[in-house]
Amino acid sequence: ATQHNGRGLELHCMNIEHWSTWAKNGGKAASIGASSTPQLALEKLISSTFGIEPFIFNANNDWSSKAFGTNATQINVVEHGKNAFSRYRNVAFMPSLLPVPDKWQFLRWLGFTESDIRDEYYHSHAYQTVFRSAARQQQREGLVRAVLPGRAACEYIQRKAPGAEIVQHEVLAARRGRGRPVKYADPATARSANAQRMRLKRLRHRCRC
């Protein structure tokens, strides 16, 4: 496996373990009109970390924010093997790249673990983006900084680049409430699950009497 020189590489993240569309919207189906979401917190962290220094970043195709100034250069998520951006010492990775729930369940059925799926769909792209920057240079001087949303991605990259330092920023409040709504394969399965919940609810009510 390829190993990079991690000395002088800082991996900055928020106090969140895993990044996804659900996570970046703060547990909501959509973030349109939201005044405070993890996505906005990530954009602020990127801006405060890099200041006026030039940096490269990538994002999902539907990202339309004007959060960054002229010092920011957006690159494609898939830029593997290219040296065009190796002069940049600052890089940020914003996309959420995970399979839809049905495909996720199918991959689990095939025997892949959650770590396997995240490494293939998300962490590997985060790794490739970070190493489009000056981090790809084995012999380099000075500091290279990367901002990623979650700690798990930083740990994945740290394994690829021993010596890299993880810097966690306590910028997010602990998320409360229920998790992501369950996705069912078909309406019949959803009705069955709902009926089971109602039976358990009636049972709990009788037990309190």
mmCIF file of C-alpha atoms in Angstrom:
data_model
loop_
_atom_site.group_PDB
_atom_site.id
_atom_site.type_symbol
_atom_site.label_atom_id
_atom_site.label_comp_id
_atom_site.label_asym_id
_atom_site.label_seq_id
_atom_site.Cartn_x
_atom_site.Cartn_y
_atom_site.Cartn_z
ATOM 1 C CA ALA A 1 0.000 0.000 0.000
ATOM 2 C CA THR A 2 1.200 3.510 -0.817
ATOM 3 C CA GLN A 3 2.448 5.520 2.153
ATOM 4 C CA HIS A 4 3.079 9.258 2.107
ATOM 5 C CA ASN A 5 5.216 11.544 4.193
ATOM 6 C CA GLY A 6 2.840 12.774 6.888
ATOM 7 C CA ARG A 7 5.274 15.094 8.646
ATOM 8 C CA GLY A 8 4.053 18.679 8.458
ATOM 9 C CA LEU A 9 0.551 17.606 7.381
ATOM 10 C CA GLU A 10 -2.293 18.906 9.563
ATOM 11 C CA LEU A 11 -5.723 17.298 9.199
ATOM 12 C CA HIS A 12 -8.402 19.619 10.587
ATOM 13 C CA CYS A 13 -11.930 18.355 11.299
ATOM 14 C CA MET A 14 -15.084 19.183 13.229
ATOM 15 C CA ASN A 15 -16.206 17.225 16.289
ATOM 16 C CA ILE A 16 -18.193 14.751 14.198
ATOM 17 C CA GLU A 17 -17.256 11.149 13.414
ATOM 18 C CA HIS A 18 -18.801 10.498 9.991
ATOM 19 C CA TRP A 19 -19.999 12.876 7.261
ATOM 20 C CA SER A 20 -23.082 12.311 5.103
ATOM 21 C CA THR A 21 -25.875 14.308 3.464
ATOM 22 C CA TRP A 22 -27.992 13.699 6.558
ATOM 23 C CA ALA A 23 -25.182 14.851 8.851
ATOM 24 C CA LYS A 24 -24.306 17.990 6.896
ATOM 25 C CA ASN A 25 -27.963 19.124 6.943
ATOM 26 C CA GLY A 26 -28.128 18.716 10.697
ATOM 27 C CA GLY A 27 -30.437 15.706 10.597
ATOM 28 C CA LYS A 28 -32.882 17.337 8.152
ATOM 29 C CA ALA A 29 -33.967 16.199 4.713
ATOM 30 C CA ALA A 30 -32.829 19.516 3.221
ATOM 31 C CA SER A 31 -30.932 22.541 4.471
ATOM 32 C CA ILE A 32 -32.548 25.187 2.250
ATOM 33 C CA GLY A 33 -33.262 28.231 4.365
ATOM 34 C CA ALA A 34 -31.465 26.840 7.398
ATOM 35 C CA SER A 35 -29.553 29.446 9.403
ATOM 36 C CA SER A 36 -27.213 27.017 11.138
ATOM 37 C CA THR A 37 -26.188 23.559 9.898
ATOM 38 C CA PRO A 38 -23.014 21.467 10.081
ATOM 39 C CA GLN A 39 -22.446 22.317 6.397
ATOM 40 C CA LEU A 40 -22.335 26.041 7.209
ATOM 41 C CA ALA A 41 -20.103 25.305 10.198
ATOM 42 C CA LEU A 42 -17.735 23.433 7.862
ATOM 43 C CA GLU A 43 -17.598 26.356 5.441
ATOM 44 C CA LYS A 44 -16.782 28.729 8.314
ATOM 45 C CA LEU A 45 -14.070 26.371 9.559
ATOM 46 C CA ILE A 46 -12.498 26.281 6.094
ATOM 47 C CA SER A 47 -12.531 30.078 5.834
ATOM 48 C CA SER A 48 -11.120 30.619 9.335
ATOM 49 C CA THR A 49 -8.399 27.981 8.885
ATOM 50 C CA PHE A 50 -7.067 29.274 5.564
ATOM 51 C CA GLY A 51 -7.828 32.993 5.894
ATOM 52 C CA ILE A 52 -6.664 34.805 2.776
ATOM 53 C CA GLU A 53 -4.242 32.059 1.728
ATOM 54 C CA PRO A 54 -5.016 30.259 -1.551
ATOM 55 C CA PHE A 55 -6.622 26.838 -1.276
ATOM 56 C CA ILE A 56 -8.293 24.158 -3.366
ATOM 57 C CA PHE A 57 -11.542 22.442 -2.464
ATOM 58 C CA ASN A 58 -14.275 20.260 -3.890
ATOM 59 C CA ALA A 59 -17.963 19.807 -3.146
ATOM 60 C CA ASN A 60 -21.083 17.963 -4.274
ATOM 61 C CA ASN A 61 -22.540 18.978 -7.629
ATOM 62 C CA ASP A 62 -25.520 20.680 -5.978
ATOM 63 C CA TRP A 63 -23.343 22.913 -3.783
ATOM 64 C CA SER A 64 -24.099 26.532 -4.676
ATOM 65 C CA SER A 65 -22.823 28.584 -1.732
ATOM 66 C CA LYS A 66 -20.703 31.706 -2.279
ATOM 67 C CA ALA A 67 -18.938 31.251 1.041
ATOM 68 C CA PHE A 68 -15.392 31.528 -0.320
ATOM 69 C CA GLY A 69 -13.483 34.362 -1.947
ATOM 70 C CA THR A 70 -11.167 34.583 -4.923
ATOM 71 C CA ASN A 71 -8.434 32.727 -3.024
ATOM 72 C CA ALA A 72 -10.467 29.505 -3.387
ATOM 73 C CA THR A 73 -10.210 27.211 -6.427
ATOM 74 C CA GLN A 74 -12.799 24.472 -6.859
ATOM 75 C CA ILE A 75 -11.579 21.193 -8.336
ATOM 76 C CA ASN A 76 -13.339 18.042 -9.454
ATOM 77 C CA VAL A 77 -13.826 15.267 -6.914
ATOM 78 C CA VAL A 78 -12.011 12.900 -9.306
ATOM 79 C CA GLU A 79 -8.584 14.400 -9.997
ATOM 80 C CA HIS A 80 -6.525 11.262 -9.441
ATOM 81 C CA GLY A 81 -2.920 11.242 -10.590
ATOM 82 C CA LYS A 82 -2.729 14.930 -11.529
ATOM 83 C CA ASN A 83 0.007 17.311 -10.397
ATOM 84 C CA ALA A 84 -1.647 20.556 -11.506
ATOM 85 C CA PHE A 85 -2.557 21.541 -7.935
ATOM 86 C CA SER A 86 0.537 20.334 -6.091
ATOM 87 C CA ARG A 87 1.641 23.923 -5.409
ATOM 88 C CA TYR A 88 -1.313 24.486 -3.046
ATOM 89 C CA ARG A 89 -0.551 24.059 0.646
ATOM 90 C CA ASN A 90 -4.210 24.266 1.720
ATOM 91 C CA VAL A 91 -6.984 21.873 0.673
ATOM 92 C CA ALA A 92 -10.557 21.204 1.798
ATOM 93 C CA PHE A 93 -12.864 18.265 1.137
ATOM 94 C CA MET A 94 -16.614 18.910 1.516
ATOM 95 C CA PRO A 95 -18.614 16.282 -0.442
ATOM 96 C CA SER A 96 -20.823 13.603 1.060
ATOM 97 C CA LEU A 97 -20.227 10.482 -1.027
ATOM 98 C CA LEU A 98 -22.139 7.508 0.312
ATOM 99 C CA PRO A 99 -24.441 5.044 -1.473
ATOM 100 C CA VAL A 100 -28.205 5.427 -1.172
ATOM 101 C CA PRO A 101 -29.785 3.292 1.608
ATOM 102 C CA ASP A 102 -30.919 0.484 -0.726
ATOM 103 C CA LYS A 103 -27.453 0.121 -2.248
ATOM 104 C CA TRP A 104 -25.889 0.359 1.219
ATOM 105 C CA GLN A 105 -28.053 -2.553 2.400
ATOM 106 C CA PHE A 106 -27.195 -4.536 -0.725
ATOM 107 C CA LEU A 107 -23.475 -4.101 -0.098
ATOM 108 C CA ARG A 108 -23.966 -5.181 3.510
ATOM 109 C CA TRP A 109 -25.802 -8.261 2.187
ATOM 110 C CA LEU A 110 -22.782 -9.024 -0.007
ATOM 111 C CA GLY A 111 -20.643 -9.093 3.128
ATOM 112 C CA PHE A 112 -19.068 -5.637 3.123
ATOM 113 C CA THR A 113 -18.794 -3.917 6.510
ATOM 114 C CA GLU A 114 -19.721 -0.282 7.127
ATOM 115 C CA SER A 115 -15.992 0.523 7.259
ATOM 116 C CA ASP A 116 -15.461 -1.177 3.879
ATOM 117 C CA ILE A 117 -18.238 0.869 2.297
ATOM 118 C CA ARG A 118 -17.116 4.181 3.778
ATOM 119 C CA ASP A 119 -13.492 3.536 2.780
ATOM 120 C CA GLU A 120 -14.517 2.868 -0.824
ATOM 121 C CA TYR A 121 -17.139 5.567 -1.283
ATOM 122 C CA TYR A 122 -15.951 8.382 0.943
ATOM 123 C CA HIS A 123 -12.570 8.046 2.603
ATOM 124 C CA SER A 124 -10.701 7.090 -0.572
ATOM 125 C CA HIS A 125 -11.980 10.217 -2.356
ATOM 126 C CA ALA A 126 -11.065 12.381 0.638
ATOM 127 C CA TYR A 127 -7.572 10.859 0.550
ATOM 128 C CA GLN A 128 -7.212 11.497 -3.191
ATOM 129 C CA THR A 129 -8.274 15.130 -2.773
ATOM 130 C CA VAL A 130 -5.826 15.832 0.053
ATOM 131 C CA PHE A 131 -2.995 14.378 -2.009
ATOM 132 C CA ARG A 132 -3.731 16.582 -4.990
ATOM 133 C CA SER A 133 -2.127 19.361 -2.916
ATOM 134 C CA ALA A 134 1.504 19.832 -1.844
ATOM 135 C CA ALA A 135 0.948 16.865 0.494
ATOM 136 C CA ARG A 136 1.769 14.614 -2.485
ATOM 137 C CA GLN A 137 5.370 15.872 -2.500
ATOM 138 C CA GLN A 138 7.542 13.415 -0.565
ATOM 139 C CA GLN A 139 10.248 16.041 -0.057
ATOM 140 C CA ARG A 140 8.726 19.328 1.018
ATOM 141 C CA GLU A 141 9.162 22.112 3.540
ATOM 142 C CA GLY A 142 6.587 23.994 5.541
ATOM 143 C CA LEU A 143 3.086 23.113 6.654
ATOM 144 C CA VAL A 144 0.301 21.580 4.556
ATOM 145 C CA ARG A 145 -3.227 21.899 5.959
ATOM 146 C CA ALA A 146 -6.317 19.931 5.009
ATOM 147 C CA VAL A 147 -9.859 20.490 6.292
ATOM 148 C CA LEU A 148 -12.285 17.558 6.266
ATOM 149 C CA PRO A 149 -15.667 17.331 8.005
ATOM 150 C CA GLY A 150 -15.256 14.209 10.144
ATOM 151 C CA ARG A 151 -12.553 12.595 12.232
ATOM 152 C CA ALA A 152 -12.911 9.149 10.623
ATOM 153 C CA ALA A 153 -11.706 10.530 7.269
ATOM 154 C CA CYS A 154 -8.729 12.162 8.979
ATOM 155 C CA GLU A 155 -7.812 8.867 10.638
ATOM 156 C CA TYR A 156 -8.017 7.076 7.278
ATOM 157 C CA ILE A 157 -5.606 9.602 5.744
ATOM 158 C CA GLN A 158 -3.336 9.470 8.788
ATOM 159 C CA ARG A 159 -2.933 5.728 8.208
ATOM 160 C CA LYS A 160 -1.859 6.499 4.629
ATOM 161 C CA ALA A 161 0.496 9.256 5.817
ATOM 162 C CA PRO A 162 2.079 8.342 9.162
ATOM 163 C CA GLY A 163 3.147 11.405 11.113
ATOM 164 C CA ALA A 164 0.176 13.542 10.065
ATOM 165 C CA GLU A 165 -1.457 15.436 12.939
ATOM 166 C CA ILE A 166 -5.219 15.501 13.511
ATOM 167 C CA VAL A 167 -6.635 18.773 14.853
ATOM 168 C CA GLN A 168 -10.250 18.521 16.028
ATOM 169 C CA HIS A 169 -12.278 21.730 16.346
ATOM 170 C CA GLU A 170 -15.132 21.754 18.859
ATOM 171 C CA VAL A 171 -17.545 23.696 16.665
ATOM 172 C CA LEU A 172 -20.656 21.487 16.682
ATOM 173 C CA ALA A 173 -23.146 20.873 19.452
ATOM 174 C CA ALA A 174 -24.011 17.245 20.124
ATOM 175 C CA ARG A 175 -26.902 16.218 17.871
ATOM 176 C CA ARG A 176 -30.079 15.364 19.715
ATOM 177 C CA GLY A 177 -33.205 13.541 18.741
ATOM 178 C CA ARG A 178 -33.781 10.540 16.563
ATOM 179 C CA GLY A 179 -31.470 9.435 13.822
ATOM 180 C CA ARG A 180 -32.139 9.152 10.122
ATOM 181 C CA PRO A 181 -35.594 7.769 9.256
ATOM 182 C CA VAL A 182 -35.582 4.086 8.384
ATOM 183 C CA LYS A 183 -35.870 3.283 4.674
ATOM 184 C CA TYR A 184 -38.049 0.257 3.848
ATOM 185 C CA ALA A 185 -37.776 -1.933 0.777
ATOM 186 C CA ASP A 186 -41.504 -1.700 -0.049
ATOM 187 C CA PRO A 187 -44.809 -0.305 1.333
ATOM 188 C CA ALA A 188 -45.834 -3.689 2.775
ATOM 189 C CA THR A 189 -42.678 -3.829 4.902
ATOM 190 C CA ALA A 190 -43.278 -0.269 6.093
ATOM 191 C CA ARG A 191 -46.890 -1.074 7.074
ATOM 192 C CA SER A 192 -45.760 -4.193 8.933
ATOM 193 C CA ALA A 193 -43.117 -2.251 10.860
ATOM 194 C CA ASN A 194 -45.614 0.469 11.729
ATOM 195 C CA ALA A 195 -48.148 -2.122 12.954
ATOM 196 C CA GLN A 196 -45.471 -3.667 15.161
ATOM 197 C CA ARG A 197 -44.660 -0.254 16.662
ATOM 198 C CA MET A 198 -48.339 0.322 17.434
ATOM 199 C CA ARG A 199 -48.633 -3.103 19.133
ATOM 200 C CA LEU A 200 -45.611 -2.340 21.299
ATOM 201 C CA LYS A 201 -47.030 1.085 22.155
ATOM 202 C CA ARG A 202 -50.365 -0.459 23.268
ATOM 203 C CA LEU A 203 -48.511 -3.090 25.273
ATOM 204 C CA ARG A 204 -46.448 -0.471 27.104
ATOM 205 C CA HIS A 205 -49.632 1.502 27.848
ATOM 206 C CA ARG A 206 -51.335 -1.575 29.366
ATOM 207 C CA CYS A 207 -48.272 -2.318 31.480
ATOM 208 C CA ARG A 208 -48.456 1.146 33.069
ATOM 209 C CA CYS A 209 -52.118 0.665 34.112
#
